[in-house]
Tab-separated table of C-alpha atoms in Angstrom:
chain	number	residue	atom	x	y	z
R	6	MET	CA	2.651	6.111	27.570
R	7	SER	CA	0.014	6.938	25.112
R	8	VAL	CA	-0.414	5.122	21.830
R	9	THR	CA	1.338	8.117	19.986
R	10	ASP	CA	4.364	8.013	22.042
R	11	ASP	CA	4.648	4.089	21.800
R	12	LEU	CA	4.259	4.404	17.776
R	13	ASP	CA	7.366	6.986	17.938
R	14	ARG	CA	9.671	4.776	19.865
R	15	TYR	CA	11.574	3.398	16.582
R	16	GLU	CA	11.967	7.114	15.512
R	17	ARG	CA	12.963	8.509	19.014
R	18	VAL	CA	16.047	5.807	18.984
R	19	LEU	CA	17.106	6.486	15.423
R	20	ARG	CA	16.951	10.676	15.930
R	21	ALA	CA	19.110	9.736	19.298
R	22	GLN	CA	21.841	8.371	16.756
R	23	GLY	CA	21.939	11.488	14.778
R	24	PHE	CA	19.187	10.474	11.915
R	25	SER	CA	16.875	12.971	11.323
R	26	ARG	CA	14.763	12.312	8.154
R	27	ILE	CA	13.368	8.911	9.039
R	28	ALA	CA	10.810	7.243	6.596
R	29	GLY	CA	8.590	4.477	6.925
R	30	ALA	CA	7.408	2.644	3.908
R	31	ASP	CA	4.676	0.251	3.438
R	32	GLU	CA	2.204	-1.290	0.488
R	33	ALA	CA	-1.604	-1.728	0.271
R	34	GLY	CA	-3.162	-4.119	-1.967
R	35	ARG	CA	-0.771	-7.236	-2.001
R	36	GLY	CA	-3.600	-9.815	-1.316
R	37	ALA	CA	-5.991	-8.240	-3.484
R	38	LEU	CA	-7.238	-10.053	-6.754
R	39	ALA	CA	-7.825	-6.876	-8.989
R	40	GLY	CA	-6.368	-3.502	-8.676
R	41	PRO	CA	-2.747	-2.071	-8.657
R	42	LEU	CA	-0.019	-2.582	-5.754
R	43	VAL	CA	0.509	0.805	-4.241
R	44	ALA	CA	3.280	1.691	-1.950
R	45	ALA	CA	4.034	4.946	-0.129
R	46	ALA	CA	6.916	6.456	1.879
R	47	VAL	CA	6.470	9.200	4.456
R	48	ILE	CA	8.660	11.293	6.344
R	49	LEU	CA	7.081	12.646	9.539
R	50	PRO	CA	8.659	16.043	10.588
R	51	VAL	CA	9.527	16.044	14.347
R	52	ASP	CA	7.101	18.605	15.196
R	53	PHE	CA	4.280	16.773	13.018
R	54	ASP	CA	1.074	16.130	15.032
R	55	ARG	CA	0.558	12.295	15.128
R	56	THR	CA	-2.713	12.298	16.743
R	57	GLY	CA	-4.950	9.797	14.623
R	58	ILE	CA	-1.696	8.133	12.954
R	59	ARG	CA	-1.773	4.429	13.545
R	60	ASP	CA	-2.211	1.071	11.348
R	61	SER	CA	-4.491	1.756	8.653
R	62	LYS	CA	-6.108	-1.231	9.533
R	63	MET	CA	-7.229	-0.086	12.895
R	64	LEU	CA	-8.890	2.967	11.273
R	65	SER	CA	-12.375	3.381	9.998
R	66	ARG	CA	-12.582	4.433	6.023
R	67	ASN	CA	-13.501	8.255	7.640
R	68	GLN	CA	-10.672	8.240	9.894
R	69	ARG	CA	-8.254	7.237	7.361
R	70	GLU	CA	-9.425	9.740	4.893
R	71	GLU	CA	-8.831	12.333	7.777
R	72	ALA	CA	-5.601	11.108	8.714
R	73	TYR	CA	-4.446	10.855	4.837
R	74	GLU	CA	-5.194	14.716	4.547
R	75	HIS	CA	-3.554	15.587	7.859
R	76	LEU	CA	-0.460	13.674	6.077
R	77	VAL	CA	-0.368	14.960	2.802
R	78	ALA	CA	-0.496	18.473	4.147
R	79	GLY	CA	2.308	18.430	6.345
R	80	ALA	CA	4.392	15.446	5.882
R	81	VAL	CA	6.741	14.346	3.192
R	82	TYR	CA	5.645	11.670	1.074
R	83	ALA	CA	5.764	9.838	-2.091
R	84	VAL	CA	3.587	7.062	-3.798
R	85	ALA	CA	4.597	4.208	-6.195
R	86	LYS	CA	2.274	1.860	-8.012
R	87	ALA	CA	2.257	-1.175	-10.229
R	88	GLU	CA	-0.886	-2.221	-12.431
R	89	PRO	CA	-2.043	-5.425	-12.671
R	90	GLY	CA	-0.210	-6.333	-16.229
R	91	VAL	CA	3.054	-5.712	-14.423
R	92	ILE	CA	2.259	-7.674	-11.210
R	93	ASP	CA	1.574	-10.791	-13.709
R	94	SER	CA	4.632	-10.489	-15.718
R	95	ARG	CA	7.064	-9.548	-13.187
R	96	GLY	CA	5.800	-11.222	-9.885
R	97	LEU	CA	3.868	-9.765	-6.920
R	98	HIS	CA	6.806	-9.852	-4.482
R	99	ARG	CA	9.585	-8.444	-6.935
R	100	CYS	CA	6.993	-5.610	-7.725
R	101	ASN	CA	6.680	-4.995	-4.099
R	102	LEU	CA	10.088	-4.448	-3.202
R	103	PHE	CA	10.400	-2.522	-6.454
R	104	LEU	CA	7.761	-0.119	-5.290
R	105	LEU	CA	9.080	0.323	-1.714
R	106	ARG	CA	12.494	1.272	-3.012
R	107	ARG	CA	10.952	3.686	-5.597
R	108	ALA	CA	8.668	5.294	-3.126
R	109	ALA	CA	11.566	5.801	-0.799
R	110	LYS	CA	13.965	7.071	-3.534
R	111	ALA	CA	11.246	9.666	-4.889
R	112	LEU	CA	11.360	11.437	-1.256
R	113	GLU	CA	12.411	15.028	-1.465
R	114	PRO	CA	14.430	15.536	0.580
R	115	GLU	CA	15.543	12.130	0.620
R	116	PRO	CA	15.538	10.170	3.866
R	117	ASP	CA	18.688	8.984	5.769
R	118	TYR	CA	16.929	5.827	7.189
R	119	VAL	CA	14.136	3.956	6.195
R	120	LEU	CA	11.760	1.608	8.211
R	121	THR	CA	9.901	-0.912	6.137
R	122	ASP	CA	6.816	-3.058	7.250
R	123	GLY	CA	7.522	-6.808	7.614
R	124	PHE	CA	10.793	-7.452	5.907
R	125	PRO	CA	13.952	-5.831	4.692
R	126	VAL	CA	14.191	-4.479	1.278
R	127	PRO	CA	17.224	-5.355	-0.573
R	128	LYS	CA	19.062	-2.591	-2.630
R	129	ILE	CA	17.343	0.153	-0.613
R	130	PRO	CA	20.054	3.018	-1.087
R	131	PHE	CA	19.887	4.112	2.456
R	132	PRO	CA	20.184	2.521	5.628
R	133	SER	CA	17.259	0.759	6.574
R	134	LEU	CA	15.476	-1.909	8.967
R	135	GLY	CA	12.624	-4.124	8.325
R	136	ILE	CA	10.243	-4.375	11.169
R	137	LYS	CA	7.599	-7.251	12.056
R	138	LYS	CA	4.213	-5.460	12.077
R	139	GLY	CA	5.801	-2.031	11.367
R	140	ASP	CA	2.834	-0.366	10.795
R	141	ALA	CA	1.517	-1.211	14.115
R	142	VAL	CA	4.680	-0.146	15.930
R	143	ALA	CA	6.223	2.569	14.070
R	144	ALA	CA	4.574	6.099	13.350
R	145	SER	CA	6.310	6.438	9.924
R	146	VAL	CA	5.383	3.211	8.945
R	147	ALA	CA	1.603	3.473	9.721
R	148	ALA	CA	1.524	6.884	8.120
R	149	ALA	CA	2.832	4.978	5.020
R	150	SER	CA	0.126	2.561	5.320
R	151	ILE	CA	-2.489	5.126	5.574
R	152	VAL	CA	-0.995	7.064	2.387
R	153	ALA	CA	-0.818	3.768	0.297
R	154	LYS	CA	-4.278	2.468	1.370
R	155	VAL	CA	-6.103	5.768	0.812
R	156	THR	CA	-4.524	6.260	-2.646
R	157	ARG	CA	-5.483	2.678	-3.374
R	158	ASP	CA	-8.819	2.987	-2.212
R	159	ARG	CA	-9.907	5.954	-4.497
R	160	ILE	CA	-8.488	4.208	-7.431
R	161	MET	CA	-10.580	1.515	-6.912
R	162	ASP	CA	-13.565	3.744	-6.287
R	163	ARG	CA	-13.031	4.963	-9.644
R	164	MET	CA	-12.612	1.363	-10.825
R	165	HIS	CA	-16.105	0.529	-9.532
R	166	ARG	CA	-17.496	3.182	-11.886
R	167	ARG	CA	-16.114	1.328	-14.659
R	168	TYR	CA	-17.019	-2.280	-13.694
R	169	PRO	CA	-19.734	-1.644	-10.960
R	170	GLU	CA	-21.008	-5.456	-10.991
R	171	PHE	CA	-17.742	-6.099	-9.044
R	172	GLY	CA	-18.420	-3.811	-5.879
R	173	PHE	CA	-14.975	-2.638	-5.971
R	174	ASP	CA	-16.408	0.368	-3.980
R	175	HIS	CA	-16.600	-1.925	-0.936
R	176	ASN	CA	-14.247	-5.049	-1.649
R	177	MET	CA	-11.502	-3.124	-2.968
R	178	GLY	CA	-10.608	-5.870	-5.357
R	179	TYR	CA	-10.209	-8.507	-2.492
R	180	GLY	CA	-11.520	-12.003	-2.845
R	181	THR	CA	-14.750	-11.492	-0.846
R	182	PRO	CA	-17.482	-14.041	-1.223
R	183	ASP	CA	-19.469	-11.465	-3.752
R	184	HIS	CA	-16.607	-10.562	-5.656
R	185	LEU	CA	-15.594	-14.477	-6.242
R	186	GLU	CA	-19.175	-15.211	-7.373
R	187	VAL	CA	-19.206	-12.149	-9.968
R	188	LEU	CA	-15.449	-13.267	-11.262
R	189	ASP	CA	-16.969	-16.793	-11.536
R	190	ARG	CA	-20.032	-15.542	-13.635
R	191	LEU	CA	-18.603	-12.766	-15.627
R	192	GLY	CA	-14.972	-13.607	-15.555
R	193	PRO	CA	-12.074	-11.170	-15.100
R	194	THR	CA	-11.677	-7.706	-15.923
R	195	PRO	CA	-8.613	-5.807	-17.534
R	196	ILE	CA	-7.942	-5.015	-13.986
R	197	HIS	CA	-7.855	-8.398	-12.436
R	198	ARG	CA	-4.522	-10.125	-11.620
R	199	LEU	CA	-4.828	-13.266	-13.936
R	200	SER	CA	-1.703	-15.029	-12.473
R	201	PHE	CA	-3.496	-15.471	-9.264
R	202	SER	CA	-4.921	-18.709	-8.832
R	203	CYS	CA	-8.616	-17.936	-8.248
R	204	VAL	CA	-8.559	-15.497	-10.827
R	205	GLY	CA	-6.583	-17.296	-13.983
R	206	GLN	CA	-8.612	-20.342	-13.871
R	207	PRO	CA	-9.376	-22.125	-17.533
R	208	SER	CA	-13.109	-22.226	-16.478
R	209	LEU	CA	-13.028	-18.403	-16.438
R	210	PRO	CA	-14.000	-16.584	-19.579
R	211	GLY	CA	-10.669	-14.566	-20.599
R	212	PHE	CA	-8.202	-16.809	-19.227
R	213	GLY	CA	-5.111	-16.721	-21.445
R	214	THR	CA	-6.416	-13.990	-23.822
R	215	GLY	CA	-3.822	-11.458	-22.404
R	216	SER	CA	-6.846	-9.177	-21.018
R	217	ALA	CA	-4.515	-7.670	-18.387
R	218	GLY	CA	-2.152	-6.276	-21.086
R	219	VAL	CA	0.601	-8.972	-20.986
R	220	ALA	CA	1.133	-12.595	-21.784
R	221	LEU	CA	0.778	-14.812	-18.967
R	222	PRO	CA	3.596	-16.518	-17.558
């Protein structure tokens, strides 16, 4: 059995049960210290060429870009995002669930079943199933992980041009040693998540000033 066939097994079982528009949903940027949280939902047509579609973490950046272009050209997809200020005010997990629901609901045509990565999503208005390591075992979830990751990476590339000292073009807002060193030296930018413990420290300039656009909880 090929990797592609193995990734398609959840969708095959669901299609055999009469579901035809099976969406996968996943997010990118959950653990980042800066930048948005991005969720995507993707429906892969039955005849879609799944070559190169796998968990985004298993692909190089060039491979993800190629897979992304392939997906947006031939699959049904939708993207939703939450900015750092919204994450600070509403909470990361609440934003995550909201974005996964929003991305799935934005699909046209709407799905008749949704697979989500890791955990079930309450109040999603379709039959759904949360799958442990879904981006590694279900093709539609892997596709969503690619769309979410590339969408977010492109946003962080733009943010790098605005805040070049932070190296957002390579750390993508995650807490790498070089990012933490600059953060400690310069303090947070308006795109940092001040509610995260290693960002919103009293010792850092800008803490408590509302620089993320909202009052801190």
